Amino acid sequence: MNEKKNEIFDLIKMVIDKKNNSSLNQKIEFNADADIRDNYGLDSLDLAELTVVIEDRYGIDIFETGIVSTINEISEKLKE
Amino acid sequence: MRTHEDRIFYYDASNGQTYSYSDLFKSLNMTSYEYENIYSNDIYRFFNRLLKSIILNKPQILIDNDSTLDPVNNDSGKNVHISSFDHFKEMLENSKSEIGLFTSGTTKKPSLIIHTVDKFINNARIGSKYSNNIWGFSYNPTHMAGMQVFFQAILNGNQIVDIYKKSKHHIIESLLKSEVTHLSGTPTFFRLLVPMSEKFTAVSKVTLGGEPTSNNLINILKSIFPNAKFNNIFASTEAGTIFASSDDTFNINDKIEPYIKIVNNELIIHKSILGKSDKIKTDWYKTGDIVEVICDNPKKVKFISRKKEVINVGGEKVNPNEVESIINSHPKVSFSKVFGKKNSVTGFLVVCQIKKIKNSKLSENDIREYLFNKGLEHYKIPRLINFIDQIETTKTGKIKR
């Protein structure tokens, strides 16, 4: 279970890195309970990208039935 | 001096097939078979069958290989008797036949549009000054653009050099060997040809049509076809050619103005200049083409995109053609295709496929940075970039979306 949360975190890091062109050496901390938008500064486009890469990887659209806000919630959605 | 009959009608460099006009007349005169629903696997044979129905005043429907219509043939016992090129031309000009064409189905299901043969005849320019034209035929002959080139060529007794679906190598060989003077194709066709080190000095006219083109592409082509005049055609299966220009803007002249309306940036055409079709139900037909009015007097427009191509990213509209145009201006990019990827957050997201120039190094970050520096808004910059080898095109040589 923890492995999946780490994978999700990696995907979030990838989205942020791409956004900043890896030029910002931001230290991003793993926090499974924090709101990913507030905590990681993700805007709607970032979220859209995240859902697309998650859907491509796991075959599940995490936002299909409503907004998920934390890594924990995303991980729960992927279990279903 | 060669008579018209001795001149070459059709040439295929990939297999050396050559037919003169007298070969054509001979084969037309010889057969009593008639064909319905014809397709283009063998282009010379296709032209034969089409011409037979035109001369016999029979209607014809042009289909692609995957059509639900079945080709039909029967020995009707009816023969034609062509005695000379002038006789042949006269029969075409007097034909009461109709030709059914399917729309390209780029953004919707194909529908059948019927045009009279005399519409094609009237659109062609016939005269002795056109008699030495040699046509590079790259269009699918079963659709509007192909038909227009076909009639233009045959009414003037010109040579048609078959470069439809040929490899780049054969296309180059054909253009050089046959000394093609007139080359027509979609912007996608031309983009797939470049970069090219060869120069084709015999080409005096290059015509682009079927998709929005960019001045950037025209400039690249100008160096490959240094003696050519450039023509950009705005046409559709429903209407035939509506406007033409030498760059990426179009003038709406006095003749056509009464038949054109622009509402909410969509081009709307009066049905009196369109072919017959079940789907043209009202007097004014919505083309689904989005244009920008550049100038009011004289009226000048620029084609922006097909309505259905527009990508809606969280309410912001993105024109994939615009983004492709900028990506394609990158020196290491050969070709790109921009489209929308569905998602539950913003509706759609801009993503793209890119074909790099051979042996070049290019990363996703390079592209994103390039687009950012070109001032492209953040929601237009593709979020997912895939580097690929081949980009899919449609039956009419346009990017498949």
Tab-separated table of C-alpha atoms in Angstrom:
chain	number	residue	atom	x	y	z
A	1	MET	CA	0.000	0.000	0.000
A	2	ASN	CA	2.819	2.304	0.877
A	3	GLU	CA	4.454	1.423	-2.418
A	4	LYS	CA	1.454	2.733	-4.315
A	5	LYS	CA	1.470	5.982	-2.347
A	6	ASN	CA	5.121	6.407	-3.217
A	7	GLU	CA	4.367	5.811	-6.879
A	8	ILE	CA	1.648	8.434	-6.740
A	9	PHE	CA	4.066	10.821	-5.084
A	10	ASP	CA	6.606	10.138	-7.844
A	11	LEU	CA	4.025	11.011	-10.477
A	12	ILE	CA	3.220	14.249	-8.643
A	13	LYS	CA	6.929	15.086	-8.552
A	14	MET	CA	7.164	14.382	-12.277
A	15	VAL	CA	4.307	16.759	-13.047
A	16	ILE	CA	5.924	19.490	-10.925
A	17	ASP	CA	9.372	18.915	-12.427
A	18	LYS	CA	8.036	19.158	-15.959
A	19	LYS	CA	6.210	22.330	-15.058
A	20	ASN	CA	9.299	23.994	-13.723
A	21	ASN	CA	11.549	22.487	-16.364
A	22	SER	CA	13.422	20.822	-13.514
A	23	SER	CA	15.055	24.160	-12.956
A	24	LEU	CA	13.710	24.669	-9.476
A	25	ASN	CA	15.441	22.391	-7.044
A	26	GLN	CA	12.437	22.313	-4.819
A	27	LYS	CA	12.488	19.901	-1.979
A	28	ILE	CA	9.086	18.323	-2.104
A	29	GLU	CA	8.062	16.336	0.920
A	30	PHE	CA	5.902	13.295	1.002
A	31	ASN	CA	2.673	13.991	2.879
A	32	ALA	CA	-0.127	11.522	2.376
A	33	ASP	CA	-2.754	13.587	4.161
A	34	ALA	CA	-2.192	17.070	2.813
A	35	ASP	CA	-4.321	18.583	0.059
A	36	ILE	CA	-2.130	18.146	-3.010
A	37	ARG	CA	-3.264	21.405	-4.535
A	38	ASP	CA	-2.350	23.499	-1.502
A	39	ASN	CA	0.679	21.505	-0.459
A	40	TYR	CA	2.307	21.123	-3.860
A	41	GLY	CA	0.859	24.181	-5.590
A	42	LEU	CA	-0.890	22.198	-8.303
A	43	ASP	CA	-3.273	24.120	-10.527
A	44	SER	CA	-6.104	22.622	-12.567
A	45	LEU	CA	-3.861	21.896	-15.541
A	46	ASP	CA	-1.411	20.058	-13.284
A	47	LEU	CA	-4.269	18.053	-11.818
A	48	ALA	CA	-5.558	17.280	-15.282
A	49	GLU	CA	-2.129	16.045	-16.284
A	50	LEU	CA	-1.870	13.994	-13.104
A	51	THR	CA	-5.200	12.260	-13.704
A	52	VAL	CA	-4.176	11.487	-17.268
A	53	VAL	CA	-0.844	9.906	-16.266
A	54	ILE	CA	-2.495	8.017	-13.425
A	55	GLU	CA	-5.201	6.762	-15.765
A	56	ASP	CA	-2.589	5.724	-18.316
A	57	ARG	CA	-0.646	3.845	-15.632
A	58	TYR	CA	-3.482	2.287	-13.587
A	59	GLY	CA	-6.471	2.434	-15.906
A	60	ILE	CA	-8.539	4.393	-13.402
A	61	ASP	CA	-9.867	7.934	-13.712
A	62	ILE	CA	-9.454	9.142	-10.146
A	63	PHE	CA	-11.607	12.227	-10.610
A	64	GLU	CA	-14.478	10.452	-12.276
A	65	THR	CA	-16.780	10.452	-9.293
A	66	GLY	CA	-15.565	13.572	-7.581
A	67	ILE	CA	-12.551	15.482	-6.418
A	68	VAL	CA	-9.856	13.632	-4.522
A	69	SER	CA	-7.512	15.831	-2.572
A	70	THR	CA	-4.808	13.789	-0.902
A	71	ILE	CA	-2.391	11.018	-1.766
A	72	ASN	CA	-4.308	8.780	0.631
A	73	GLU	CA	-7.566	9.398	-1.194
A	74	ILE	CA	-5.951	8.788	-4.583
A	75	SER	CA	-4.498	5.545	-3.327
A	76	GLU	CA	-7.943	4.486	-2.062
A	77	LYS	CA	-9.459	5.220	-5.481
A	78	LEU	CA	-6.840	3.038	-7.137
A	79	LYS	CA	-7.684	0.120	-4.899
A	80	GLU	CA	-11.287	0.030	-6.099
B	1	MET	CA	4.832	18.008	-83.186
B	2	ARG	CA	3.023	15.439	-81.150
B	3	THR	CA	-0.671	15.158	-81.649
B	4	HIS	CA	-2.779	15.168	-78.545
B	5	GLU	CA	-3.426	11.485	-78.968
B	6	ASP	CA	0.273	10.594	-78.819
B	7	ARG	CA	0.860	12.548	-75.655
B	8	ILE	CA	1.211	10.737	-72.375
B	9	PHE	CA	-1.947	10.668	-70.278
B	10	TYR	CA	-0.711	8.705	-67.281
B	11	TYR	CA	2.691	7.802	-65.875
B	12	ASP	CA	3.697	5.912	-62.745
B	13	ALA	CA	7.422	6.094	-61.968
B	14	SER	CA	7.274	3.323	-59.368
B	15	ASN	CA	6.492	0.693	-61.989
B	16	GLY	CA	7.100	2.510	-65.274
B	17	GLN	CA	3.450	2.224	-66.387
B	18	THR	CA	2.855	4.687	-69.185
B	19	TYR	CA	-0.348	5.253	-71.161
B	20	SER	CA	-0.870	7.718	-73.969
B	21	TYR	CA	-4.173	9.388	-74.742
B	22	SER	CA	-4.563	7.072	-77.688
B	23	ASP	CA	-4.040	4.083	-75.333
B	24	LEU	CA	-6.773	5.553	-73.164
B	25	PHE	CA	-9.176	5.988	-76.077
B	26	LYS	CA	-8.419	2.502	-77.327
B	27	SER	CA	-9.220	0.908	-73.962
B	28	LEU	CA	-12.366	3.009	-73.585
B	29	ASN	CA	-13.566	2.086	-77.065
B	30	MET	CA	-12.833	-1.587	-76.570
B	31	THR	CA	-14.912	-2.453	-73.544
B	32	SER	CA	-18.650	-2.788	-73.269
B	33	TYR	CA	-18.461	-3.136	-69.505
B	34	GLU	CA	-19.820	-0.470	-67.226
B	35	TYR	CA	-18.894	0.063	-63.595
B	36	GLU	CA	-20.660	1.594	-60.625
B	37	ASN	CA	-19.142	2.613	-57.306
B	38	ILE	CA	-15.563	2.847	-58.379
B	39	TYR	CA	-12.494	2.945	-56.183
B	40	SER	CA	-8.909	3.822	-56.764
B	41	ASN	CA	-6.634	0.815	-56.179
B	42	ASP	CA	-5.446	1.091	-59.756
B	43	ILE	CA	-5.604	4.718	-60.731
B	44	TYR	CA	-5.383	4.302	-64.493
B	45	ARG	CA	-8.187	1.752	-64.398
B	46	PHE	CA	-10.165	4.072	-62.107
B	47	PHE	CA	-9.875	6.930	-64.601
B	48	ASN	CA	-10.985	4.597	-67.368
B	49	ARG	CA	-14.117	3.578	-65.547
B	50	LEU	CA	-14.944	7.122	-64.520
B	51	LEU	CA	-14.541	8.416	-68.062
B	52	LYS	CA	-16.748	5.676	-69.457
B	53	SER	CA	-19.647	6.672	-67.209
B	54	ILE	CA	-19.128	10.356	-67.955
B	55	ILE	CA	-19.216	9.765	-71.715
B	56	LEU	CA	-22.313	7.581	-71.411
B	57	ASN	CA	-24.036	10.215	-69.241
B	58	LYS	CA	-24.345	7.752	-66.387
B	59	PRO	CA	-24.032	8.825	-62.735
B	60	GLN	CA	-21.028	7.581	-60.800
B	61	ILE	CA	-20.125	7.250	-57.135
B	62	LEU	CA	-16.499	7.355	-56.046
B	63	ILE	CA	-15.700	5.196	-53.045
B	64	ASP	CA	-12.767	4.295	-50.882
B	65	ASN	CA	-11.709	0.734	-50.152
B	66	ASP	CA	-13.495	0.630	-46.821
B	67	SER	CA	-16.811	1.885	-48.189
B	68	THR	CA	-20.005	0.056	-47.294
B	69	LEU	CA	-21.033	0.370	-50.941
B	70	ASP	CA	-20.075	-2.511	-53.186
B	71	PRO	CA	-18.528	-1.995	-56.586
B	72	VAL	CA	-20.776	-3.217	-59.376
B	73	ASN	CA	-19.955	-4.124	-62.932
B	74	ASN	CA	-21.962	-5.460	-65.811
B	75	ASP	CA	-21.594	-6.016	-69.510
B	76	SER	CA	-24.102	-3.489	-70.731
B	77	GLY	CA	-23.132	-3.956	-74.343
B	78	LYS	CA	-22.748	-0.182	-74.598
B	79	ASN	CA	-19.618	0.980	-76.328
B	80	VAL	CA	-18.136	4.394	-76.790
B	81	HIS	CA	-16.479	5.494	-80.032
B	82	ILE	CA	-13.846	8.097	-79.433
B	83	SER	CA	-12.295	9.238	-82.680
B	84	SER	CA	-9.897	11.946	-81.525
B	85	PHE	CA	-8.890	14.034	-78.553
B	86	ASP	CA	-11.167	16.873	-79.657
B	87	HIS	CA	-14.051	14.430	-79.949
B	88	PHE	CA	-13.253	13.101	-76.466
B	89	LYS	CA	-13.122	16.581	-74.981
B	90	GLU	CA	-16.423	17.469	-76.568
B	91	MET	CA	-18.089	14.389	-75.057
B	92	LEU	CA	-16.843	15.350	-71.604
B	93	GLU	CA	-18.019	18.916	-71.975
B	94	ASN	CA	-21.481	17.784	-73.071
B	95	SER	CA	-21.884	15.156	-70.391
B	96	LYS	CA	-25.009	15.181	-68.271
B	97	SER	CA	-23.436	12.826	-65.789
B	98	GLU	CA	-23.199	13.364	-62.036
B	99	ILE	CA	-20.412	12.344	-59.701
B	100	GLY	CA	-21.007	11.398	-56.078
B	101	LEU	CA	-18.163	12.106	-53.664
B	102	PHE	CA	-17.895	11.254	-50.014
B	103	THR	CA	-16.686	13.962	-47.668
B	104	SER	CA	-13.321	13.264	-46.151
B	105	GLY	CA	-14.766	12.520	-42.737
B	106	THR	CA	-11.917	14.304	-40.972
B	107	THR	CA	-14.107	15.323	-38.063
B	108	LYS	CA	-17.406	13.597	-38.800
B	109	LYS	CA	-18.914	10.617	-40.537
B	110	PRO	CA	-18.515	10.807	-44.341
B	111	SER	CA	-21.599	11.894	-46.293
B	112	LEU	CA	-22.358	11.696	-50.011
B	113	ILE	CA	-22.359	14.891	-52.024
B	114	ILE	CA	-23.402	14.872	-55.674
B	115	HIS	CA	-21.930	17.249	-58.220
B	116	THR	CA	-22.741	17.563	-61.896
B	117	VAL	CA	-19.893	16.978	-64.294
B	118	ASP	CA	-20.390	20.418	-65.753
B	119	LYS	CA	-19.534	21.958	-62.415
B	120	PHE	CA	-16.076	20.402	-62.700
B	121	ILE	CA	-15.861	21.399	-66.357
B	122	ASN	CA	-16.758	25.011	-65.543
B	123	ASN	CA	-14.162	25.197	-62.797
B	124	ALA	CA	-11.381	24.066	-65.067
B	125	ARG	CA	-9.287	26.490	-67.080
B	126	ILE	CA	-9.034	25.250	-70.631
B	127	GLY	CA	-6.854	26.685	-73.353
B	128	SER	CA	-3.684	26.360	-75.353
B	129	LYS	CA	-1.620	28.032	-72.646
B	130	TYR	CA	-2.381	25.078	-70.360
B	131	SER	CA	-1.599	22.421	-72.929
B	132	ASN	CA	1.942	21.701	-71.742
B	133	ASN	CA	1.191	21.296	-68.068
B	134	ILE	CA	2.450	18.132	-66.396
B	135	TRP	CA	0.640	17.325	-63.171
B	136	GLY	CA	2.061	15.702	-60.040
B	137	PHE	CA	-1.043	13.913	-58.787
B	138	SER	CA	-0.819	13.395	-55.020
B	139	TYR	CA	-4.438	13.644	-54.040
B	140	ASN	CA	-6.798	10.727	-53.507
B	141	PRO	CA	-8.652	10.627	-56.854
B	142	THR	CA	-11.954	9.679	-55.184
B	143	HIS	CA	-12.296	13.006	-53.413
B	144	MET	CA	-12.865	16.614	-54.420
B	145	ALA	CA	-9.291	17.828	-54.728
B	146	GLY	CA	-8.298	14.813	-56.829
B	147	MET	CA	-11.290	15.292	-59.112
B	148	GLN	CA	-10.501	18.949	-59.663
B	149	VAL	CA	-6.929	18.175	-60.678
B	150	PHE	CA	-8.108	15.296	-62.863
B	151	PHE	CA	-10.536	17.456	-64.850
B	152	GLN	CA	-8.062	20.295	-65.155
B	153	ALA	CA	-5.472	17.889	-66.539
B	154	ILE	CA	-7.619	15.817	-68.858
B	155	LEU	CA	-9.529	18.677	-70.480
B	156	ASN	CA	-6.203	20.128	-71.565
B	157	GLY	CA	-4.720	16.815	-72.663
B	158	ASN	CA	-2.090	17.043	-69.925
B	159	GLN	CA	0.031	14.292	-68.427
B	160	ILE	CA	-0.863	12.972	-64.999
B	161	VAL	CA	2.123	11.708	-63.037
B	162	ASP	CA	0.948	9.373	-60.298
B	163	ILE	CA	2.519	10.227	-56.953
B	164	TYR	CA	-0.445	9.196	-54.826
B	165	LYS	CA	0.731	7.177	-51.848
B	166	LYS	CA	4.187	6.787	-53.349
B	167	SER	CA	7.387	6.805	-51.342
B	168	LYS	CA	9.407	9.986	-51.033
B	169	HIS	CA	12.041	8.441	-53.286
B	170	HIS	CA	9.523	7.736	-56.078
B	171	ILE	CA	7.971	11.138	-55.715
B	172	ILE	CA	11.340	12.821	-56.182
B	173	GLU	CA	12.140	10.548	-59.131
B	174	SER	CA	8.757	11.316	-60.713
B	175	LEU	CA	9.073	15.052	-60.282
B	176	LEU	CA	12.528	15.089	-61.860
B	177	LYS	CA	12.050	12.494	-64.615
B	178	SER	CA	8.689	13.778	-65.836
B	179	GLU	CA	9.598	17.418	-65.341
B	180	VAL	CA	6.376	18.011	-63.498
B	181	THR	CA	5.232	21.601	-63.862
B	182	HIS	CA	2.197	21.608	-61.551
B	183	LEU	CA	2.199	20.078	-58.121
B	184	SER	CA	-0.835	19.965	-55.842
B	185	GLY	CA	-1.200	18.484	-52.393
B	186	THR	CA	-2.268	18.982	-48.818
B	187	PRO	CA	0.102	20.826	-46.453
B	188	THR	CA	0.590	17.464	-44.730
B	189	PHE	CA	1.749	15.914	-48.027
B	190	PHE	CA	4.341	18.651	-48.433
B	191	ARG	CA	5.446	18.568	-44.824
B	192	LEU	CA	6.132	14.853	-45.106
B	193	LEU	CA	8.359	15.546	-48.119
B	194	VAL	CA	10.582	18.096	-46.451
B	195	PRO	CA	13.382	18.535	-45.610
B	196	MET	CA	14.724	17.929	-49.083
B	197	SER	CA	18.000	18.856	-50.675
B	198	GLU	CA	16.725	18.564	-54.248
B	199	LYS	CA	15.369	21.564	-56.082
B	200	PHE	CA	12.676	21.223	-58.712
B	201	THR	CA	13.134	23.985	-61.192
B	202	ALA	CA	10.501	22.741	-63.661
B	203	VAL	CA	7.646	23.263	-61.205
B	204	SER	CA	5.900	26.518	-62.028
B	205	LYS	CA	2.860	26.126	-59.778
B	206	VAL	CA	2.452	24.650	-56.329
B	207	THR	CA	-1.048	24.361	-54.943
B	208	LEU	CA	-1.858	23.608	-51.332
B	209	GLY	CA	-5.320	22.775	-50.100
B	210	GLY	CA	-7.461	20.853	-47.681
B	211	GLU	CA	-5.862	22.035	-44.478
B	212	PRO	CA	-4.726	25.336	-43.057
B	213	THR	CA	-1.250	26.096	-44.240
B	214	SER	CA	1.359	28.326	-42.697
B	215	ASN	CA	3.553	30.935	-44.322
B	216	ASN	CA	6.419	29.085	-42.693
B	217	LEU	CA	5.721	25.995	-44.794
B	218	ILE	CA	5.245	28.083	-47.931
B	219	ASN	CA	8.660	29.656	-47.365
B	220	ILE	CA	10.330	26.270	-47.013
B	221	LEU	CA	8.626	25.129	-50.229
B	222	LYS	CA	9.716	28.276	-52.048
B	223	SER	CA	13.321	27.179	-51.708
B	224	ILE	CA	12.545	23.690	-53.026
B	225	PHE	CA	10.410	24.995	-55.901
B	226	PRO	CA	12.283	28.186	-56.731
B	227	ASN	CA	10.390	28.973	-59.937
B	228	ALA	CA	6.924	28.261	-58.648
B	229	LYS	CA	3.950	30.479	-57.981
B	230	PHE	CA	2.088	29.402	-54.863
B	231	ASN	CA	-1.611	28.860	-54.599
B	232	ASN	CA	-3.500	28.152	-51.411
B	233	ILE	CA	-6.971	26.746	-52.027
B	234	PHE	CA	-9.937	26.831	-49.692
B	235	ALA	CA	-12.276	24.136	-50.930
B	236	SER	CA	-14.633	21.514	-49.619
B	237	THR	CA	-16.404	18.444	-50.950
B	238	GLU	CA	-19.682	20.307	-50.602
B	239	ALA	CA	-18.677	23.459	-52.462
B	240	GLY	CA	-15.634	22.777	-54.580
B	241	THR	CA	-13.160	25.646	-54.570
B	242	ILE	CA	-14.394	28.748	-52.834
B	243	PHE	CA	-11.321	30.917	-52.572
B	244	ALA	CA	-7.702	30.849	-53.556
B	245	SER	CA	-4.738	32.977	-52.554
B	246	SER	CA	-0.969	33.043	-52.595
B	247	ASP	CA	-0.475	32.975	-48.847
B	248	ASP	CA	-2.401	31.961	-45.749
B	249	THR	CA	-5.168	34.571	-46.108
B	250	PHE	CA	-8.109	34.480	-48.555
B	251	ASN	CA	-9.937	37.256	-50.359
B	252	ILE	CA	-13.698	37.016	-50.623
B	253	ASN	CA	-14.300	38.562	-54.037
B	254	ASP	CA	-17.492	40.257	-55.280
B	255	LYS	CA	-18.600	37.206	-57.204
B	256	ILE	CA	-18.658	34.955	-54.173
B	257	GLU	CA	-19.605	37.472	-51.472
B	258	PRO	CA	-23.366	37.101	-51.821
B	259	TYR	CA	-23.068	33.402	-51.108
B	260	ILE	CA	-20.944	33.701	-47.971
B	261	LYS	CA	-21.781	34.622	-44.383
B	262	ILE	CA	-19.583	34.567	-41.323
B	263	VAL	CA	-21.455	33.976	-38.085
B	264	ASN	CA	-19.633	33.500	-34.786
B	265	ASN	CA	-16.465	33.087	-36.837
B	266	GLU	CA	-17.952	30.126	-38.671
B	267	LEU	CA	-18.023	30.144	-42.463
B	268	ILE	CA	-21.538	29.682	-43.795
B	269	ILE	CA	-22.272	29.039	-47.474
B	270	HIS	CA	-25.479	29.377	-49.451
B	271	LYS	CA	-26.725	26.070	-50.783
B	272	SER	CA	-27.008	27.357	-54.362
B	273	ILE	CA	-23.259	26.945	-54.826
B	274	LEU	CA	-23.086	23.580	-53.138
B	275	GLY	CA	-23.495	20.052	-54.450
B	276	LYS	CA	-26.602	18.016	-53.712
B	277	SER	CA	-26.729	16.184	-50.443
B	278	ASP	CA	-29.116	14.913	-47.804
B	279	LYS	CA	-27.222	16.723	-45.123
B	280	ILE	CA	-27.616	20.173	-46.695
B	281	LYS	CA	-31.048	20.884	-45.270
B	282	THR	CA	-31.277	24.653	-44.897
B	283	ASP	CA	-30.568	27.519	-47.309
B	284	TRP	CA	-27.415	28.432	-45.473
B	285	TYR	CA	-25.002	25.610	-44.781
B	286	LYS	CA	-22.704	25.682	-41.738
B	287	THR	CA	-19.335	24.480	-42.934
B	288	GLY	CA	-17.805	23.898	-39.511
B	289	ASP	CA	-14.809	25.932	-40.656
B	290	ILE	CA	-13.710	28.602	-38.230
B	291	VAL	CA	-12.224	31.718	-39.812
B	292	GLU	CA	-10.796	34.989	-38.642
B	293	VAL	CA	-11.743	38.146	-40.506
B	294	ILE	CA	-8.466	39.919	-41.163
B	295	CYS	CA	-9.827	42.840	-43.130
B	296	ASP	CA	-13.289	44.132	-44.060
B	297	ASN	CA	-12.585	46.060	-47.215
B	298	PRO	CA	-11.585	44.097	-49.284
B	299	LYS	CA	-12.927	41.204	-47.250
B	300	LYS	CA	-10.068	38.981	-46.222
B	301	VAL	CA	-10.216	35.926	-43.987
B	302	LYS	CA	-7.818	33.430	-42.523
B	303	PHE	CA	-8.773	29.860	-41.932
B	304	ILE	CA	-8.274	29.022	-38.250
B	305	SER	CA	-9.464	25.473	-37.725
B	306	ARG	CA	-12.312	23.050	-38.088
B	307	LYS	CA	-14.871	23.737	-35.354
B	308	LYS	CA	-14.638	20.227	-34.029
B	309	GLU	CA	-10.857	20.373	-33.831
B	310	VAL	CA	-10.912	23.037	-31.165
B	311	ILE	CA	-9.647	21.707	-27.847
B	312	ASN	CA	-11.478	23.023	-24.824
B	313	VAL	CA	-9.110	23.162	-21.858
B	314	GLY	CA	-11.071	24.217	-18.792
B	315	GLY	CA	-13.023	26.735	-20.867
B	316	GLU	CA	-10.011	28.048	-22.774
B	317	LYS	CA	-10.157	27.253	-26.477
B	318	VAL	CA	-7.067	25.900	-28.186
B	319	ASN	CA	-6.601	25.631	-31.926
B	320	PRO	CA	-4.440	22.573	-32.589
B	321	ASN	CA	-3.341	23.982	-35.970
B	322	GLU	CA	-1.863	27.031	-34.269
B	323	VAL	CA	0.114	24.950	-31.774
B	324	GLU	CA	1.305	22.563	-34.508
B	325	SER	CA	2.447	25.471	-36.598
B	326	ILE	CA	4.657	26.742	-33.779
B	327	ILE	CA	5.990	23.291	-32.900
B	328	ASN	CA	6.761	22.688	-36.600
B	329	SER	CA	8.814	25.870	-36.692
B	330	HIS	CA	11.355	24.233	-34.378
B	331	PRO	CA	14.369	23.287	-36.529
B	332	LYS	CA	14.514	19.718	-35.208
B	333	VAL	CA	10.842	18.960	-35.735
B	334	SER	CA	9.717	17.293	-38.933
B	335	PHE	CA	6.071	17.039	-38.143
B	336	SER	CA	3.641	17.273	-35.240
B	337	LYS	CA	0.101	16.415	-34.357
B	338	VAL	CA	-1.652	18.211	-31.526
B	339	PHE	CA	-4.876	16.928	-30.050
B	340	GLY	CA	-6.936	16.867	-26.902
B	341	LYS	CA	-6.820	14.181	-24.255
B	342	LYS	CA	-9.977	13.747	-22.248
B	343	ASN	CA	-9.872	14.096	-18.468
B	344	SER	CA	-12.363	14.792	-15.718
B	345	VAL	CA	-10.632	17.890	-14.391
B	346	THR	CA	-10.433	20.309	-17.327
B	347	GLY	CA	-12.420	18.400	-19.927
B	348	PHE	CA	-9.462	18.164	-22.238
B	349	LEU	CA	-5.728	18.589	-22.055
B	350	VAL	CA	-3.429	19.509	-24.917
B	351	VAL	CA	-1.099	16.659	-25.861
B	352	CYS	CA	0.966	16.021	-28.930
B	353	GLN	CA	2.945	13.619	-31.041
B	354	ILE	CA	6.138	14.755	-32.660
B	355	LYS	CA	8.222	13.291	-35.411
B	356	LYS	CA	11.794	14.522	-35.107
B	357	ILE	CA	14.093	15.298	-37.996
B	358	LYS	CA	16.196	12.203	-38.579
B	359	ASN	CA	19.088	11.699	-36.145
B	360	SER	CA	18.379	14.802	-34.141
B	361	LYS	CA	18.303	15.098	-30.369
B	362	LEU	CA	15.220	16.664	-28.943
B	363	SER	CA	13.631	16.363	-25.516
B	364	GLU	CA	10.178	17.122	-24.155
B	365	ASN	CA	11.688	19.935	-22.128
B	366	ASP	CA	13.310	21.406	-25.237
B	367	ILE	CA	9.906	21.619	-26.890
B	368	ARG	CA	8.122	23.041	-23.874
B	369	GLU	CA	10.785	25.662	-23.339
B	370	TYR	CA	10.704	26.557	-27.033
B	371	LEU	CA	6.931	27.020	-26.960
B	372	PHE	CA	7.103	29.035	-23.759
B	373	ASN	CA	9.710	31.324	-25.280
B	374	LYS	CA	7.507	31.786	-28.317
B	375	GLY	CA	4.902	33.243	-26.018
B	376	LEU	CA	2.425	30.389	-26.184
B	377	GLU	CA	-0.091	30.517	-23.328
B	378	HIS	CA	0.455	27.872	-20.669
B	379	TYR	CA	-2.804	26.005	-21.338
B	380	LYS	CA	-1.843	25.640	-25.018
B	381	ILE	CA	1.522	24.040	-24.332
B	382	PRO	CA	1.185	20.256	-24.671
B	383	ARG	CA	1.445	18.519	-21.311
B	384	LEU	CA	2.229	15.138	-22.752
B	385	ILE	CA	4.621	14.772	-25.630
B	386	ASN	CA	5.225	11.552	-27.478
B	387	PHE	CA	8.028	11.179	-30.004
B	388	ILE	CA	6.988	8.864	-32.786
B	389	ASP	CA	8.046	7.545	-36.170
B	390	GLN	CA	4.874	7.884	-38.195
B	391	ILE	CA	1.903	10.205	-38.107
B	392	GLU	CA	-1.433	8.923	-39.351
B	393	THR	CA	-3.072	10.705	-42.239
B	394	THR	CA	-6.618	10.438	-43.602
B	395	LYS	CA	-7.810	9.254	-47.005
B	396	THR	CA	-7.504	12.781	-48.289
B	397	GLY	CA	-3.955	13.290	-47.082
B	398	LYS	CA	-4.757	15.332	-43.990
B	399	ILE	CA	-3.657	14.756	-40.397
B	400	LYS	CA	-5.936	12.178	-38.796
B	401	ARG	CA	-7.460	13.572	-35.602
